[in-house]
Short mmCIF file of C-alpha atoms in Angstrom, two decimals:
data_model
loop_
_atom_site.label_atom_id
_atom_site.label_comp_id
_atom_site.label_asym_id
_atom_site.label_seq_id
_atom_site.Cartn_x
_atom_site.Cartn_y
_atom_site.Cartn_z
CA UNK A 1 -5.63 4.26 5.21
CA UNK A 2 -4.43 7.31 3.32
CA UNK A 3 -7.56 9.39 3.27
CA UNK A 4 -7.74 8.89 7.32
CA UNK A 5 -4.30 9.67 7.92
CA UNK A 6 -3.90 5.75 9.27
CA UNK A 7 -0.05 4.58 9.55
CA UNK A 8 1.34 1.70 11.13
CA UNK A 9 4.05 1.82 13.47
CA UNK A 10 4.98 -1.35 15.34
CA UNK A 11 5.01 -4.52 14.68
CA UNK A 12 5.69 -7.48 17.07
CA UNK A 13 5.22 -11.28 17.01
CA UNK A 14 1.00 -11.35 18.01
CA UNK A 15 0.43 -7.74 18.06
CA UNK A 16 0.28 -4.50 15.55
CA UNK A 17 0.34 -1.03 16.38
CA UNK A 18 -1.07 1.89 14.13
CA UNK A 19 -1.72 5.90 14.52
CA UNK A 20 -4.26 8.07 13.16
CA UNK A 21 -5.16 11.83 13.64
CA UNK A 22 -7.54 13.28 15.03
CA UNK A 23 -8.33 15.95 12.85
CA UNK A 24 -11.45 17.27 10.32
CA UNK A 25 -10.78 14.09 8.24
CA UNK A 26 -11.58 12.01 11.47
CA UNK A 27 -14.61 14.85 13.06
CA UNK A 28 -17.82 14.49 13.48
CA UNK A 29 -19.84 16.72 13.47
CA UNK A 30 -19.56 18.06 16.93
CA UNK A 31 -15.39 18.24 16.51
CA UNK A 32 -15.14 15.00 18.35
CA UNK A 33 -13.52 11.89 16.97
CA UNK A 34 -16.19 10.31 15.03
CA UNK A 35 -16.94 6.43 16.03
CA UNK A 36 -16.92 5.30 12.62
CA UNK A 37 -13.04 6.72 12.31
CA UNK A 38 -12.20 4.77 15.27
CA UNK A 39 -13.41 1.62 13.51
CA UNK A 40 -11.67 1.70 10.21
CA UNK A 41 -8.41 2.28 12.60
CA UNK A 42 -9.52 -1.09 14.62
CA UNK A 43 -10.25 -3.03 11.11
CA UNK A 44 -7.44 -1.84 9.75
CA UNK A 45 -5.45 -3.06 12.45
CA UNK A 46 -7.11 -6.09 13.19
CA UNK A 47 -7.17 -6.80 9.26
CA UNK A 48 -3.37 -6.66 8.87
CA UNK A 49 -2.83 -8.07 11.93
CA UNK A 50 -4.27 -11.20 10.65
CA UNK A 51 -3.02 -10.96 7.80
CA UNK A 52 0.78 -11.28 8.91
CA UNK A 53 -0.36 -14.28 11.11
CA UNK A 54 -0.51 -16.20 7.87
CA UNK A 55 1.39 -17.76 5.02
CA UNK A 56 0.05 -15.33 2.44
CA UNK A 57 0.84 -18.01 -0.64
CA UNK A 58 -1.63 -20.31 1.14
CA UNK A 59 -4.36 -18.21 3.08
CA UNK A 60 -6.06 -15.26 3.56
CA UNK A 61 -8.16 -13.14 6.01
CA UNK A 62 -11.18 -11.49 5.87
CA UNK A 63 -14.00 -9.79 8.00
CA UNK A 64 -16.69 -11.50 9.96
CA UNK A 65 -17.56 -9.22 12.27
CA UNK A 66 -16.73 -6.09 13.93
CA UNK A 67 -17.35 -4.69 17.45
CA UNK A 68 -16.59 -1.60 19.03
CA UNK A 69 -17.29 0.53 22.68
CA UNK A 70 -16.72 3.75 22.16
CA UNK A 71 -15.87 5.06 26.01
CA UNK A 72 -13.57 8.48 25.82
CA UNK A 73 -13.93 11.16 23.36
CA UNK A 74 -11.28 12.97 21.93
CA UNK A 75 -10.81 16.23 20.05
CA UNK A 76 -7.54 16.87 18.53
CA UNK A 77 -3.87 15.49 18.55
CA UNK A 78 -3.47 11.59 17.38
CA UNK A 79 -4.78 8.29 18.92
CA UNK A 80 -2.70 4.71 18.81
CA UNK A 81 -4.63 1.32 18.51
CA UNK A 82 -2.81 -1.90 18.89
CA UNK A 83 -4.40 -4.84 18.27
CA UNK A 84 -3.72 -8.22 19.70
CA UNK A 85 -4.31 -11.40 19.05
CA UNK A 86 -6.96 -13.59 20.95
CA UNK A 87 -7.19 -16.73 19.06
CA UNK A 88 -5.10 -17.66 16.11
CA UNK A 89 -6.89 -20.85 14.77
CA UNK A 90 -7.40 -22.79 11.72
CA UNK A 91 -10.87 -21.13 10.63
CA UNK A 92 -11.02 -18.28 12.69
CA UNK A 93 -8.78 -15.46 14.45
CA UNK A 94 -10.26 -12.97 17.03
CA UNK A 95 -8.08 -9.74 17.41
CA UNK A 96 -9.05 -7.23 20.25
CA UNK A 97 -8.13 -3.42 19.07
CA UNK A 98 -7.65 -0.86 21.91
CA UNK A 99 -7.13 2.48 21.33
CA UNK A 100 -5.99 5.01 23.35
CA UNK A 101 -5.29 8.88 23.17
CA UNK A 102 -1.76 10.43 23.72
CA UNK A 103 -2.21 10.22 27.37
CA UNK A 104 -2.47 6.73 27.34
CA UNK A 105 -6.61 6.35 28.15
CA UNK A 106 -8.59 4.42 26.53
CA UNK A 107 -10.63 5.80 24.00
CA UNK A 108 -11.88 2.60 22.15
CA UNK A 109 -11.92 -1.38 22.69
CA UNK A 110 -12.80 -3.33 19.51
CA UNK A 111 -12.75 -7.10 18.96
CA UNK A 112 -12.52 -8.58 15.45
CA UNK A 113 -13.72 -11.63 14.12
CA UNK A 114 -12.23 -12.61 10.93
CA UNK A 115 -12.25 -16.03 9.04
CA UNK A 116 -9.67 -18.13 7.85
CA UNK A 117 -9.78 -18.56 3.95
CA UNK A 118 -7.56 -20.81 1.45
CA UNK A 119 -6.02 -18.05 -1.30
CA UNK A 120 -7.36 -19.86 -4.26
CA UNK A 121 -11.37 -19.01 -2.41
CA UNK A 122 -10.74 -15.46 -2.12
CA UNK A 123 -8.74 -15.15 -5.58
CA UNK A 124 -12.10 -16.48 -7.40
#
């Protein structure tokens, strides 16, 4: 998160918000936002997200897969992704990640698949 310049901002009962710049850290080589920036901002979202749906002394989540249409691109200032929740199951949880530019346009839609996991799996 540090190295990309990736903060969150909001939090709210099935959702998460986050900003990053858009800046040489988050170029490719053309100057444009580079597709791979946009997806550590979705995981990380969609990541924590999931994360704060669940009683961390009992579970944990982590990635199954990752998604993303990349549909606006965008050469300076700072884009906002908010993820929100799709299905909050037992196993599973599917977070979609949109992120826009400061004008509000979408930039970005990502869906995240991530499983479900008792802590004492993951701690092994």
């Amino acid at each position: 998160m540090e190295a990309l310049g990736i903060r969150i901002t909001e939090v709210g009962e099935d959702w998460l918000r986050g900003t990053m710049p858009v800046d040489r850290r988050t170029h490719q080589p053309y100057g444009l936002l580079h597709g791979g920036a946009s997806v550590a901002l979705a995981e990380t979202l969609g990541s924590s997200a999931a994360m704060l749906a669940l009683d961390p002394a009992k579970f944990r989540a982590v990635g199954l897969e990752i998604n993303a249409n990349h549909v606006r691109g965008v050469r300076e200032g700072t884009v906002t992704g908010t993820a929100k929740a799709l299905h909050l199951g037992r196993s599973t949880q599917v977070w979609e990640i949109r992120i826009e530019d400061e004008q509000q346009r979408l930039v970005c839609v990502s869906r995240i698949t991530m499983a479900v996991v008792p802590v004492d799996v993951v701690a092994k």
